[in-house]
Amino acid sequence: MSASAALIDTLKRELKAQGATYAAVARALGMSEASVKRMFS
């Protein structure tokens, strides 16, 4: 697994553990929800 893939996987796990949604992450980053979903896929 590449370093970037490992980072994305870790971020996904942490966000899930905190109950964060893609929509909430998108708002916090000033991005669209679709862009956040693409980033995490």
Coordinates of C-alpha atoms in Angstrom, one line a residue:
M1 CA 0.0 0.0 0.0
S2 CA 1.4 3.4 -0.9
A3 CA 1.8 6.1 1.6
S4 CA -1.1 8.2 0.2
A5 CA -3.4 5.1 0.2
A6 CA -2.5 4.4 3.8
L7 CA -3.2 8.0 4.8
I8 CA -6.6 8.0 3.1
D9 CA -7.4 4.7 4.8
T10 CA -6.4 6.1 8.2
L11 CA -8.4 9.3 7.6
K12 CA -11.5 7.2 6.7
R13 CA -11.2 5.2 9.8
E14 CA -10.8 8.2 12.1
L15 CA -13.7 10.1 10.5
K16 CA -15.9 7.0 10.8
A17 CA -14.9 6.6 14.5
Q18 CA -15.9 10.2 15.1
G19 CA -19.2 9.9 13.2
A20 CA -18.2 12.5 10.6
T21 CA -20.0 12.6 7.3
Y22 CA -18.7 13.5 3.9
A23 CA -21.0 16.5 3.9
A24 CA -19.5 17.7 7.2
V25 CA -16.0 17.2 6.0
A26 CA -16.8 19.0 2.8
R27 CA -18.3 22.0 4.7
A28 CA -15.2 22.2 6.9
L29 CA -12.9 22.1 3.9
G30 CA -15.0 24.5 1.8
M31 CA -15.4 21.8 -0.9
S32 CA -18.3 20.0 -2.5
E33 CA -19.4 16.7 -1.0
A34 CA -18.8 15.1 -4.4
S35 CA -15.2 16.3 -4.4
V36 CA -14.6 14.9 -0.9
K37 CA -16.0 11.6 -2.0
R38 CA -13.7 11.5 -5.0
M39 CA -10.8 12.3 -2.7
F40 CA -11.6 9.3 -0.5
S41 CA -12.1 6.8 -3.3

